Amino acid sequence: MNRGLYINATSLATNQKKLEVLTNNLANVNTAGFKKDMSLTETFPEKLLAKINGQRSRPRLRGENQIEYETNGQVHRASTSNGYFVVQTPMGNSYVKDIRFIIDDEGYLRTFYQDNTDEYKTDYENYVTDNQGNPIQGAGENIEDLSQGIVYYPPSHVVGTMSAGLKFQKNVTDFTQGNISETGGTYDLALNASGFFKVADEEGNIYYTRDGSFTINQDGMLTTSTGEPLQGIDGNIYIEGNQVSIDTDGGVIVDGDIIGFLDIVDLENREFLRKIGDNQYQMAEGVEAEEVPYEGEVLQGYLESSNVNAIQEMVEMITLLREYEAGQKAIRAQDEMLEKASNEIGRI
């Protein structure tokens, strides 16, 4: 297949998925407590490009190329002009001339991203490897010397690298605080800091939500708008009385008596939260929730708005549509060139 066609096709497919994320954000612009999603993309692995029928010569000796190295806090950056750094990806090794990495909790050199609290994360990220494809541990090492030693120098018939295009990597949820607006509702609750209400289903599975639009069911139990019980520290909360108030500590007061406390927590590993619908989250399969105490306040009679900025999302959508149109034009041009090659040049 013509490589230009393939690269542009992957761009169109990626932009289509990014557009789906944007439209879902816009559809929930008025949903209480909704947190927008952001799309992360990455290129396919950079593969070495060699001369056709090139002679296989011996690899260059190490030490002939000095790398450029700098560090900024936890982030290390290295670049090389003659050789390549090797990164292990799920789709094979990638050869790059410039690399940014951190040292993870186990001491390995890995690529990274930053969450909305600017904390560095390495889950689902790639390992930097040596020439034998082994992940490198750098804890306690001189990282500059280590980076110099792992540069791969290919044979002389290798002339560069090429990529097969772009792919959609994953969604990342932006948990930044939305605006808090007053509603006056008795069971409308908002959190003014990082944290989650805990809810449960009939089977006892625990979910997390920022949507504080709660209600009372026919049994007097405090539930979400879709019927899941809101969890208290001692279990489900039943309201039997007329005067109901909820203080800033999450204490539920009915007719002057405290009947329980809302179970509100924050999560150290909230990057593993996955949306399951109804504005609720569940931990990824095989991951235990790292719950820590909630440090903010509970506001009764208020709701947190969605953190989606409709104007920014619309601007990004227009940009995506322009990119999609440009990709279509590039594919059309490639197709026309292939048509000329097969119909006109073939007659000569």
Short mmCIF file of C-alpha atoms in Angstrom, two decimals:
data_model
loop_
_atom_site.label_atom_id
_atom_site.label_comp_id
_atom_site.label_asym_id
_atom_site.label_seq_id
_atom_site.Cartn_x
_atom_site.Cartn_y
_atom_site.Cartn_z
CA MET A 1 0.00 0.00 0.00
CA ASN A 2 1.19 3.51 -0.77
CA ARG A 3 2.65 4.78 2.52
CA GLY A 4 1.24 8.27 1.99
CA LEU A 5 -2.27 6.85 1.77
CA TYR A 6 -1.77 4.84 4.94
CA ILE A 7 -0.39 7.77 6.93
CA ASN A 8 -3.28 10.02 5.94
CA ALA A 9 -5.79 7.26 6.63
CA THR A 10 -4.48 6.83 10.18
CA SER A 11 -4.73 10.60 10.64
CA LEU A 12 -8.39 10.56 9.57
CA ALA A 13 -9.20 7.64 11.88
CA THR A 14 -7.48 9.35 14.82
CA ASN A 15 -9.23 12.66 14.21
CA GLN A 16 -12.56 10.87 14.03
CA LYS A 17 -12.03 9.38 17.50
CA LYS A 18 -10.92 12.75 18.86
CA LEU A 19 -14.07 14.28 17.40
CA GLU A 20 -16.18 11.67 19.22
CA VAL A 21 -14.54 12.70 22.51
CA LEU A 22 -15.24 16.38 21.82
CA THR A 23 -18.90 15.79 20.96
CA ASN A 24 -19.37 13.80 24.17
CA ASN A 25 -17.86 16.69 26.15
CA LEU A 26 -20.20 19.17 24.47
CA ALA A 27 -23.20 16.92 25.05
CA ASN A 28 -22.48 17.05 28.80
CA VAL A 29 -21.73 20.75 29.10
CA ASN A 30 -24.77 21.14 31.43
CA THR A 31 -24.34 17.85 33.34
CA ALA A 32 -23.64 18.44 37.04
CA GLY A 33 -20.19 17.28 38.11
CA PHE A 34 -19.19 16.08 34.63
CA LYS A 35 -15.45 15.95 33.92
CA LYS A 36 -14.30 16.37 30.36
CA ASP A 37 -12.10 13.89 28.52
CA MET A 38 -8.91 14.73 26.67
CA SER A 39 -7.45 12.69 23.81
CA LEU A 40 -3.86 11.47 23.80
CA THR A 41 -2.34 10.41 20.49
CA GLU A 42 1.03 8.98 19.53
CA THR A 43 2.89 8.06 16.38
CA PHE A 44 3.51 4.50 15.33
CA PRO A 45 7.06 3.33 16.19
CA GLU A 46 9.85 4.99 14.22
CA LYS A 47 11.44 2.22 12.17
CA LEU A 48 14.94 2.23 10.67
CA LEU A 49 15.07 2.93 6.94
CA ALA A 50 17.89 1.23 5.02
CA LYS A 51 19.23 1.47 1.46
CA ILE A 52 17.93 -1.13 -0.97
CA ASN A 53 20.60 -3.79 -1.45
CA GLY A 54 22.80 -1.87 0.96
CA GLN A 55 25.90 -3.61 2.20
CA ARG A 56 25.69 -4.64 5.83
CA SER A 57 28.71 -3.14 7.47
CA ARG A 58 29.85 -3.33 11.05
CA PRO A 59 28.12 -0.97 13.50
CA ARG A 60 29.87 2.21 14.40
CA LEU A 61 31.90 2.10 17.57
CA ARG A 62 30.48 3.65 20.70
CA GLY A 63 31.81 6.91 21.99
CA GLU A 64 32.06 8.76 18.68
CA ASN A 65 28.87 10.71 19.32
CA GLN A 66 28.44 12.97 22.34
CA ILE A 67 24.85 13.39 23.40
CA GLU A 68 23.18 16.60 24.54
CA TYR A 69 21.69 16.14 27.98
CA GLU A 70 19.70 18.32 30.36
CA THR A 71 17.52 17.76 33.39
CA ASN A 72 14.65 19.71 34.92
CA GLY A 73 13.47 18.28 38.22
CA GLN A 74 12.36 14.70 37.56
CA VAL A 75 12.48 15.09 33.78
CA HIS A 76 15.57 14.03 31.83
CA ARG A 77 16.11 14.92 28.19
CA ALA A 78 18.77 13.52 25.89
CA SER A 79 19.38 13.92 22.16
CA THR A 80 21.88 12.46 19.74
CA SER A 81 22.87 13.38 16.19
CA ASN A 82 24.39 10.15 14.86
CA GLY A 83 22.71 7.35 16.77
CA TYR A 84 19.28 6.56 18.19
CA PHE A 85 17.61 5.88 21.51
CA VAL A 86 15.49 2.73 21.55
CA VAL A 87 12.03 2.84 23.14
CA GLN A 88 10.04 -0.35 23.70
CA THR A 89 6.39 0.08 22.67
CA PRO A 90 3.49 -2.40 22.45
CA MET A 91 3.87 -2.29 18.66
CA GLY A 92 7.64 -2.84 18.59
CA ASN A 93 10.82 -0.87 19.15
CA SER A 94 10.91 2.78 18.16
CA TYR A 95 14.17 4.56 17.23
CA VAL A 96 14.27 8.25 18.15
CA LYS A 97 16.96 10.92 18.27
CA ASP A 98 15.43 12.97 21.07
CA ILE A 99 13.90 11.50 24.21
CA ARG A 100 12.32 12.75 27.43
CA PHE A 101 11.89 10.37 30.34
CA ILE A 102 11.66 10.05 34.11
CA ILE A 103 12.67 7.30 36.54
CA ASP A 104 9.59 5.41 37.71
CA ASP A 105 8.90 3.96 41.17
CA GLU A 106 10.76 0.76 40.26
CA GLY A 107 13.82 2.62 38.99
CA TYR A 108 13.21 2.16 35.26
CA LEU A 109 13.65 4.84 32.60
CA ARG A 110 10.20 5.47 31.11
CA THR A 111 8.30 7.96 29.03
CA PHE A 112 5.61 9.84 30.95
CA TYR A 113 2.70 12.24 30.96
CA GLN A 114 1.40 14.75 33.51
CA ASP A 115 -2.07 14.62 35.03
CA ASN A 116 -4.15 17.70 35.82
CA THR A 117 -2.29 18.13 39.14
CA ASP A 118 1.02 18.24 37.20
CA GLU A 119 2.10 14.94 38.76
CA TYR A 120 4.22 12.72 36.53
CA LYS A 121 2.61 9.40 35.58
CA THR A 122 4.05 6.37 33.79
CA ASP A 123 1.09 3.97 33.64
CA TYR A 124 0.79 2.48 30.13
CA GLU A 125 3.93 4.38 29.10
CA ASN A 126 7.00 2.95 27.36
CA TYR A 127 10.38 1.73 28.58
CA VAL A 128 13.74 3.03 27.38
CA THR A 129 15.89 0.00 26.51
CA ASP A 130 19.50 -0.90 25.87
CA ASN A 131 20.85 -2.39 22.63
CA GLN A 132 19.62 -5.85 23.59
CA GLY A 133 16.06 -4.63 24.17
CA ASN A 134 16.24 -4.80 27.97
CA PRO A 135 14.51 -2.06 30.01
CA ILE A 136 17.07 0.12 31.77
CA GLN A 137 17.18 0.84 35.48
CA GLY A 138 18.66 4.20 36.38
CA ALA A 139 18.09 4.58 40.12
CA GLY A 140 21.35 5.71 41.72
CA GLU A 141 23.12 6.00 38.36
CA ASN A 142 24.66 8.99 36.62
CA ILE A 143 21.85 9.51 34.10
CA GLU A 144 23.97 11.52 31.65
CA ASP A 145 26.62 8.79 31.44
CA LEU A 146 23.90 6.17 31.28
CA SER A 147 22.19 7.98 28.40
CA GLN A 148 25.49 8.17 26.51
CA GLY A 149 26.01 4.45 26.96
CA ILE A 150 22.62 3.35 25.59
CA VAL A 151 22.81 5.15 22.25
CA TYR A 152 22.36 2.66 19.39
CA TYR A 153 24.59 3.23 16.36
CA PRO A 154 23.08 1.46 13.34
CA PRO A 155 25.06 0.04 10.39
CA SER A 156 26.08 2.51 7.70
CA HIS A 157 23.43 1.33 5.21
CA VAL A 158 20.71 2.70 7.56
CA VAL A 159 19.79 6.17 6.28
CA GLY A 160 17.13 7.27 8.76
CA THR A 161 13.75 6.39 10.19
CA MET A 162 10.15 6.41 9.05
CA SER A 163 6.79 6.20 10.77
CA ALA A 164 3.55 4.62 9.61
CA GLY A 165 1.40 7.47 10.87
CA LEU A 166 -0.62 8.44 13.93
CA LYS A 167 -2.79 6.43 16.30
CA PHE A 168 -5.22 7.17 19.11
CA GLN A 169 -3.64 6.17 22.43
CA LYS A 170 -6.23 6.77 25.18
CA ASN A 171 -8.60 9.18 26.88
CA VAL A 172 -7.53 11.09 29.96
CA THR A 173 -10.15 12.60 32.25
CA ASP A 174 -9.59 16.17 33.42
CA PHE A 175 -10.65 16.29 37.08
CA THR A 176 -10.25 20.04 37.54
CA GLN A 177 -12.92 21.77 39.62
CA GLY A 178 -16.02 23.09 37.86
CA ASN A 179 -17.92 26.19 38.89
CA ILE A 180 -20.17 25.81 41.94
CA SER A 181 -23.65 27.29 41.63
CA GLU A 182 -26.38 27.66 44.24
CA THR A 183 -29.59 25.65 43.76
CA GLY A 184 -31.17 25.68 47.22
CA GLY A 185 -32.03 22.00 46.97
CA THR A 186 -31.92 20.07 50.25
CA TYR A 187 -30.18 17.09 48.68
CA ASP A 188 -28.02 19.03 46.21
CA LEU A 189 -24.42 18.71 47.40
CA ALA A 190 -21.14 20.02 46.02
CA LEU A 191 -17.51 19.32 46.90
CA ASN A 192 -15.22 22.36 46.87
CA ALA A 193 -11.99 20.33 46.70
CA SER A 194 -10.62 17.19 45.11
CA GLY A 195 -12.74 14.22 46.18
CA PHE A 196 -15.63 11.89 45.35
CA PHE A 197 -18.92 10.70 46.77
CA LYS A 198 -19.10 6.92 47.06
CA VAL A 199 -22.11 5.03 45.75
CA ALA A 200 -22.88 1.33 45.48
CA ASP A 201 -25.00 -0.91 43.27
CA GLU A 202 -27.19 -3.85 44.31
CA GLU A 203 -24.20 -6.20 44.19
CA GLY A 204 -22.10 -4.02 46.47
CA ASN A 205 -19.74 -2.69 43.78
CA ILE A 206 -18.34 0.71 44.74
CA TYR A 207 -18.43 3.62 42.32
CA TYR A 208 -17.32 7.24 42.62
CA THR A 209 -19.03 10.40 41.46
CA ARG A 210 -18.81 14.20 41.63
CA ASP A 211 -22.48 14.59 40.71
CA GLY A 212 -24.14 15.75 43.93
CA SER A 213 -27.76 15.85 42.69
CA PHE A 214 -29.11 13.29 45.15
CA THR A 215 -32.65 12.37 46.10
CA ILE A 216 -34.69 10.21 48.48
CA ASN A 217 -36.28 6.99 47.22
CA GLN A 218 -39.59 5.48 48.37
CA ASP A 219 -37.83 3.75 51.28
CA GLY A 220 -36.35 7.00 52.55
CA MET A 221 -32.84 6.08 51.41
CA LEU A 222 -30.48 8.75 50.07
CA THR A 223 -29.62 7.83 46.46
CA THR A 224 -28.25 9.19 43.22
CA SER A 225 -30.66 10.45 40.56
CA THR A 226 -30.44 7.01 38.92
CA GLY A 227 -31.22 5.09 42.13
CA GLU A 228 -27.82 3.91 43.45
CA PRO A 229 -27.47 4.27 47.26
CA LEU A 230 -25.19 7.05 48.43
CA GLN A 231 -22.73 5.55 50.87
CA GLY A 232 -22.26 6.71 54.43
CA ILE A 233 -19.37 5.73 56.63
CA ASP A 234 -21.59 3.14 58.34
CA GLY A 235 -23.56 2.10 55.24
CA ASN A 236 -26.67 3.40 53.51
CA ILE A 237 -28.29 6.57 54.84
CA TYR A 238 -32.03 6.66 55.56
CA ILE A 239 -33.85 9.92 56.10
CA GLU A 240 -36.77 9.73 58.56
CA GLY A 241 -37.79 13.22 59.54
CA ASN A 242 -38.68 16.65 58.25
CA GLN A 243 -35.75 18.99 58.95
CA VAL A 244 -32.70 17.77 57.03
CA SER A 245 -29.33 19.49 56.87
CA ILE A 246 -25.87 18.37 55.88
CA ASP A 247 -22.90 20.12 57.43
CA THR A 248 -19.55 20.88 55.84
CA ASP A 249 -18.02 17.72 57.33
CA GLY A 250 -20.59 15.50 55.62
CA GLY A 251 -22.67 14.92 58.73
CA VAL A 252 -26.35 14.25 57.98
CA ILE A 253 -28.60 15.91 60.56
CA VAL A 254 -32.31 15.02 60.75
CA ASP A 255 -34.54 16.89 63.19
CA GLY A 256 -31.47 17.97 65.14
CA ASP A 257 -29.88 14.53 65.46
CA ILE A 258 -26.82 13.31 63.50
CA ILE A 259 -27.83 10.06 61.83
CA GLY A 260 -24.59 9.44 59.91
CA PHE A 261 -21.73 10.83 57.89
CA LEU A 262 -21.29 10.76 54.12
CA ASP A 263 -18.43 8.55 52.93
CA ILE A 264 -16.40 11.05 50.90
CA VAL A 265 -12.82 10.27 49.85
CA ASP A 266 -10.08 11.45 47.55
CA LEU A 267 -8.06 9.04 45.40
CA GLU A 268 -4.29 8.96 45.07
CA ASN A 269 -4.54 6.93 41.85
CA ARG A 270 -7.52 8.56 40.20
CA GLU A 271 -5.84 8.25 36.79
CA PHE A 272 -7.12 4.66 36.90
CA LEU A 273 -10.76 5.75 37.20
CA ARG A 274 -12.88 4.72 34.23
CA LYS A 275 -16.23 6.22 33.24
CA ILE A 276 -19.08 3.68 33.36
CA GLY A 277 -22.02 5.95 32.54
CA ASP A 278 -24.50 7.92 34.65
CA ASN A 279 -21.67 10.29 35.61
CA GLN A 280 -19.96 7.60 37.69
CA TYR A 281 -16.48 6.12 37.77
CA GLN A 282 -15.05 2.72 38.61
CA MET A 283 -11.45 1.70 39.17
CA ALA A 284 -9.80 -0.08 36.24
CA GLU A 285 -9.85 -3.86 36.39
CA GLY A 286 -7.19 -5.23 38.71
CA VAL A 287 -6.45 -1.84 40.33
CA GLU A 288 -7.20 -1.16 43.99
CA ALA A 289 -8.45 2.30 44.91
CA GLU A 290 -5.94 4.25 47.01
CA GLU A 291 -8.40 6.21 49.12
CA VAL A 292 -7.28 9.13 51.28
CA PRO A 293 -9.38 11.44 53.49
CA TYR A 294 -11.27 14.24 51.80
CA GLU A 295 -9.85 17.59 52.88
CA GLY A 296 -12.48 19.99 51.56
CA GLU A 297 -16.01 20.93 52.54
CA VAL A 298 -19.46 19.69 51.61
CA LEU A 299 -21.78 22.47 50.45
CA GLN A 300 -25.52 21.83 50.85
CA GLY A 301 -27.81 23.56 48.36
CA TYR A 302 -25.11 23.79 45.70
CA LEU A 303 -24.07 21.79 42.63
CA GLU A 304 -20.77 21.65 40.79
CA SER A 305 -21.10 22.45 37.10
CA SER A 306 -19.38 20.61 34.28
CA ASN A 307 -15.77 21.69 33.70
CA VAL A 308 -16.33 21.72 29.92
CA ASN A 309 -15.62 25.08 28.28
CA ALA A 310 -18.03 25.07 25.35
CA ILE A 311 -16.16 27.78 23.43
CA GLN A 312 -12.80 26.01 23.67
CA GLU A 313 -14.39 22.70 22.64
CA MET A 314 -16.03 24.32 19.61
CA VAL A 315 -12.76 25.94 18.53
CA GLU A 316 -10.98 22.60 18.84
CA MET A 317 -13.77 20.91 16.89
CA ILE A 318 -13.38 23.40 14.03
CA THR A 319 -9.62 22.77 14.03
CA LEU A 320 -10.21 19.01 13.87
CA LEU A 321 -12.64 19.39 10.98
CA ARG A 322 -10.08 21.47 9.07
CA GLU A 323 -7.43 18.83 9.70
CA TYR A 324 -9.84 16.13 8.56
CA GLU A 325 -10.54 18.05 5.37
CA ALA A 326 -6.81 18.48 4.71
CA GLY A 327 -6.30 14.74 5.18
CA GLN A 328 -9.06 13.98 2.68
CA LYS A 329 -7.43 16.29 0.11
CA ALA A 330 -4.05 14.58 0.65
CA ILE A 331 -5.61 11.14 0.08
CA ARG A 332 -7.33 12.43 -3.07
CA ALA A 333 -4.00 13.73 -4.38
CA GLN A 334 -2.30 10.40 -3.63
CA ASP A 335 -5.09 8.56 -5.41
CA GLU A 336 -4.78 10.77 -8.49
CA MET A 337 -1.03 10.13 -8.63
CA LEU A 338 -1.59 6.38 -8.41
CA GLU A 339 -4.17 6.63 -11.20
CA LYS A 340 -1.70 8.46 -13.44
CA ALA A 341 1.02 5.93 -12.63
CA SER A 342 -1.19 2.97 -13.56
CA ASN A 343 -3.01 4.44 -16.57
CA GLU A 344 -0.57 6.84 -18.23
CA ILE A 345 2.95 5.76 -17.30
CA GLY A 346 1.94 2.12 -17.86
CA ARG A 347 1.21 2.88 -21.56
CA ILE A 348 4.69 4.25 -22.23
#
